[in-house]
Amino acid sequence: MTPDAITEDLRAVQAALAEHDLLANALELDTVGYTVVPPEKAAPAGFVDEVRERLLDVAERREGARPDVTGGSTHENHKLPNYYYLLFEDPIFEQLLMQPSALALVTQLCGWSCVLSTSTALIKGPSTKDPERLDIALHCDTEMHPPPFPLYAQYANATWLLSDYSREGGSLGFVPGSHLLCRQPNGGEGLDRLVPLEAPAGSLVVWHGNTWHGAYRRQTPGLRMAIAFLFARRYLLPREPYREDTTPEMLDRNPPRFATLMGQHVMAGWRAEGPDYSRLDTRAVPTVFT
């Protein structure tokens, strides 16, 4: 890829951020390590409400009972993601993945050629455990990598809030600036600087893969609901096999970028036939063969 082509791509990223009024959010990602996009900028009005209903449908199919939205009894003491490989459950999750505000910020972090690594959801009810302790300990999403991590993001997380977030409601918490340390936290490190996420349903939260974060225990009735898309640089092994399972119908009904996110332009994984260079999208993937 030539310097001119790289400059063109950088301008395209900046143009996408400007188009969706996300330049301040992009600056937050660089300096703080995470950012919150308000509902009115994150997705069309009413769309996230529909996504929430489809997620409740998924939970009902997988669990055999519809979640107790009011009281949260069906998901008491849940803390880890409990609905994996969500993308294939309903086309609305494909639409959520392709929301332009999220993709603009993810592209800033991980580039045009990044792929989807996981699509998970967490439905969490009230906790009966010590409210002063975290449900999920501080960590960052750059897992299984020896320190020091690269300063640039190898992973990017885009999480859609399907319920209001507050500390008492079991929200996420972030350590501002921790992405610059390029390592996992040690023991209880960072707890004194942890900031709870306070944001309404419909918000989009995006963070750098190095940013330390955890989750508080829910102390109120009802459910905390979210859908998280984890993106990775194309040279990293996705945690869920989208390239193998994506159908032609899914590719046909989505924009071209969807194929890149599904790993269709990653040529790694050949056998005796050798690499298939036709897989490479020369805009998304720099190559010496063009």
XYZ file of C-alpha atoms in Angstrom:
290
model
C 0.000 0.000 0.000
C 1.447 3.354 -1.051
C 1.775 6.391 1.243
C -0.928 8.112 -0.827
C -3.289 5.189 -0.260
C -2.610 5.242 3.475
C -3.308 8.990 3.573
C -6.548 8.414 1.651
C -7.672 5.804 4.181
C -6.856 8.088 7.108
C -8.875 10.864 5.505
C -11.762 8.451 4.982
C -11.735 7.536 8.681
C -11.673 11.186 9.672
C -14.513 11.951 7.241
C -16.647 9.164 8.728
C -16.012 10.452 12.249
C -16.901 14.000 11.216
C -20.029 12.882 9.354
C -21.422 11.311 12.517
C -20.182 14.049 14.875
C -17.730 11.700 16.579
C -14.488 13.676 16.519
C -14.708 14.400 20.261
C -15.357 10.700 20.900
C -12.337 9.796 18.793
C -10.186 12.119 20.900
C -11.523 10.454 24.065
C -10.533 7.054 22.724
C -6.974 8.270 22.196
C -6.613 10.036 25.539
C -8.973 8.295 27.981
C -9.245 4.856 26.368
C -13.048 4.685 26.164
C -15.947 6.847 25.023
C -19.748 6.951 25.267
C -21.866 7.861 22.249
C -25.339 9.095 23.316
C -28.439 7.345 21.929
C -29.323 10.123 19.491
C -25.953 9.711 17.740
C -25.542 5.966 18.165
C -28.476 4.550 16.152
C -31.844 5.527 14.637
C -34.644 6.245 17.115
C -36.380 3.085 18.305
C -33.850 0.699 16.782
C -32.170 -0.312 20.044
C -35.591 -0.939 21.624
C -36.285 -3.466 18.873
C -32.847 -5.038 19.399
C -33.674 -5.459 23.094
C -36.861 -7.367 22.258
C -34.998 -9.661 19.870
C -32.413 -10.374 22.564
C -35.183 -11.289 24.992
C -36.513 -13.639 22.298
C -33.065 -15.263 22.050
C -32.884 -15.703 25.816
C -36.341 -17.277 25.835
C -35.389 -19.730 23.073
C -32.157 -20.729 24.756
C -33.415 -20.809 28.355
C -37.001 -21.963 27.865
C -38.464 -18.967 29.723
C -38.638 -15.244 29.000
C -36.390 -13.138 31.237
C -37.963 -11.392 34.211
C -37.368 -7.815 33.072
C -39.078 -6.176 36.045
C -37.582 -8.124 38.921
C -34.566 -9.834 37.380
C -35.168 -13.122 39.187
C -34.355 -15.242 36.118
C -30.802 -13.894 36.007
C -29.908 -13.450 39.667
C -26.145 -13.532 40.298
C -25.247 -13.676 36.604
C -21.969 -11.919 35.918
C -20.290 -13.252 32.757
C -21.642 -13.052 29.191
C -24.323 -15.692 28.909
C -25.393 -15.548 25.249
C -22.594 -16.238 22.777
C -22.391 -16.269 18.956
C -25.374 -13.956 18.794
C -24.973 -12.705 15.234
C -26.717 -15.691 13.648
C -29.833 -15.502 15.811
C -31.615 -12.718 13.910
C -30.746 -10.336 11.032
C -31.297 -7.399 13.380
C -27.967 -8.225 15.044
C -26.281 -7.877 11.654
C -27.882 -4.433 11.378
C -26.607 -3.562 14.842
C -23.096 -4.637 13.861
C -23.190 -2.390 10.796
C -24.299 0.823 12.531
C -22.005 3.503 11.053
C -21.206 5.342 14.304
C -19.814 2.185 15.877
C -17.875 1.184 12.776
C -16.319 4.644 12.436
C -14.868 4.466 15.960
C -13.840 0.817 15.639
C -12.086 1.599 12.361
C -10.150 4.386 14.057
C -8.881 1.830 16.576
C -8.337 -1.309 14.491
C -8.387 -0.267 10.840
C -10.513 -1.085 7.795
C -9.345 -4.697 7.733
C -10.438 -5.651 11.259
C -12.665 -8.676 11.751
C -15.418 -9.556 14.190
C -14.064 -11.796 16.942
C -17.151 -12.276 19.148
C -20.786 -11.227 19.372
C -22.038 -11.752 22.903
C -24.814 -10.542 25.166
C -25.072 -10.284 28.913
C -28.332 -10.228 30.833
C -27.614 -9.674 34.507
C -30.057 -9.590 37.402
C -29.613 -8.534 41.029
C -26.673 -9.894 43.013
C -26.946 -11.341 46.505
C -23.188 -11.058 47.030
C -21.024 -8.374 48.626
C -21.931 -5.133 46.768
C -18.513 -3.617 47.481
C -16.760 -6.177 45.303
C -16.788 -6.293 41.510
C -18.708 -8.929 39.589
C -15.960 -9.018 36.979
C -12.446 -8.114 38.101
C -10.417 -5.443 36.345
C -8.893 -6.691 33.108
C -8.385 -5.648 29.510
C -9.477 -7.343 26.299
C -5.936 -7.819 24.965
C -5.907 -11.333 26.356
C -3.415 -14.131 25.715
C -0.738 -11.612 24.699
C 2.545 -11.210 26.577
C 3.277 -7.708 27.855
C 4.113 -5.105 26.838
C 1.165 -4.795 24.440
C 1.421 -2.533 21.400
C 0.236 1.006 22.085
C -2.107 0.783 19.105
C -5.294 -1.234 19.613
C -5.254 -4.890 18.657
C -8.845 -5.239 19.861
C -11.766 -2.837 20.038
C -14.980 -3.374 21.988
C -18.280 -1.790 20.910
C -20.982 -2.424 23.510
C -24.605 -1.391 23.079
C -26.467 -0.614 26.291
C -29.979 -2.088 26.233
C -30.815 -0.803 29.718
C -29.843 2.224 31.780
C -26.384 1.908 33.317
C -25.438 3.011 36.835
C -23.123 1.734 39.525
C -26.052 0.465 41.604
C -27.446 -1.148 38.467
C -24.290 -3.197 37.889
C -22.634 -1.045 35.236
C -19.205 -1.274 33.702
C -16.353 0.637 35.301
C -13.240 1.948 33.528
C -9.795 3.129 34.586
C -9.153 6.249 32.465
C -5.821 6.284 30.648
C -5.018 2.668 31.502
C -4.721 1.741 27.808
C -1.402 3.596 27.763
C 0.120 1.135 30.257
C 0.029 -1.675 27.657
C -0.463 -4.528 30.123
C -3.023 -6.262 32.317
C -3.613 -4.869 35.828
C -1.848 -6.577 38.738
C -4.041 -7.775 41.595
C -6.204 -4.933 42.891
C -4.329 -2.312 40.903
C -6.516 0.464 39.494
C -9.502 0.041 41.804
C -8.854 3.434 43.380
C -9.215 5.072 39.948
C -12.206 3.071 38.706
C -14.990 5.238 37.227
C -18.512 3.757 36.984
C -20.267 4.141 33.665
C -23.466 6.175 33.983
C -25.376 6.201 30.686
C -28.931 5.675 29.399
C -30.217 2.742 27.389
C -29.442 3.130 23.704
C -25.936 4.447 24.328
C -22.912 2.983 22.599
C -19.684 2.442 24.537
C -16.459 1.873 22.605
C -13.087 1.154 24.160
C -9.483 0.383 23.275
C -8.528 -3.265 23.780
C -5.878 -2.263 26.348
C -8.290 -0.307 28.592
C -8.800 -1.740 32.064
C -12.431 -2.342 32.932
C -14.650 -4.445 35.153
C -18.289 -4.665 36.244
C -20.107 -3.753 39.439
C -22.667 -5.990 41.119
C -26.293 -5.091 40.496
C -28.041 -3.871 43.646
C -31.427 -2.961 42.144
C -34.344 -5.024 40.757
C -34.602 -5.695 37.049
C -32.049 -6.550 34.404
C -28.873 -4.989 33.066
C -28.702 -5.871 29.368
C -26.030 -5.267 26.740
C -24.702 -6.614 23.464
C -20.949 -6.509 22.908
C -19.076 -6.829 19.635
C -15.361 -7.514 19.999
C -13.282 -6.608 16.931
C -9.725 -7.756 16.261
C -6.889 -6.997 13.876
C -7.091 -9.349 10.911
C -3.946 -11.273 11.886
C -5.452 -12.374 15.218
C -7.419 -15.597 15.532
C -11.152 -14.789 15.938
C -12.720 -16.399 18.986
C -15.848 -17.405 17.033
C -15.718 -18.876 13.458
C -17.551 -16.249 11.396
C -15.593 -16.881 8.189
C -16.668 -20.521 8.162
C -20.324 -20.033 9.146
C -21.372 -16.840 7.354
C -23.950 -17.661 4.664
C -24.199 -16.219 1.132
C -27.568 -14.769 2.130
C -25.957 -12.810 4.965
C -23.305 -11.439 2.623
C -25.888 -10.502 -0.019
C -28.108 -8.496 2.325
C -25.304 -6.445 3.876
C -22.867 -3.766 2.656
C -19.404 -4.891 1.407
C -17.745 -4.048 4.747
C -19.741 -6.904 6.318
C -17.727 -9.456 4.320
C -14.485 -8.000 5.675
C -15.800 -8.158 9.238
C -16.776 -11.798 8.653
C -13.176 -12.650 7.724
C -13.973 -13.284 4.062
C -10.844 -11.353 3.069
C -8.508 -13.208 5.419
C -6.595 -15.780 3.380
C -4.877 -17.572 6.281
C -5.891 -21.207 6.761
C -4.845 -22.756 3.438
C -3.816 -26.378 2.952
C -1.923 -27.944 0.009
C -3.686 -25.641 -2.449
C -1.784 -22.670 -1.042
C -2.967 -19.126 -0.355
C -5.866 -17.611 -2.294
C -4.782 -14.029 -2.935
C -8.127 -13.219 -4.520
C -9.530 -13.093 -0.970
C -7.616 -9.921 -0.258
C -9.564 -6.676 -0.403
C -6.782 -4.286 -1.367
C -8.407 -1.327 0.379
C -9.001 -3.234 3.606
C -5.794 -5.256 3.558
C -2.407 -3.799 2.545
C -0.531 -6.239 0.307
C 2.714 -6.267 -1.667
C 0.962 -8.015 -4.558
C -0.909 -4.926 -5.846
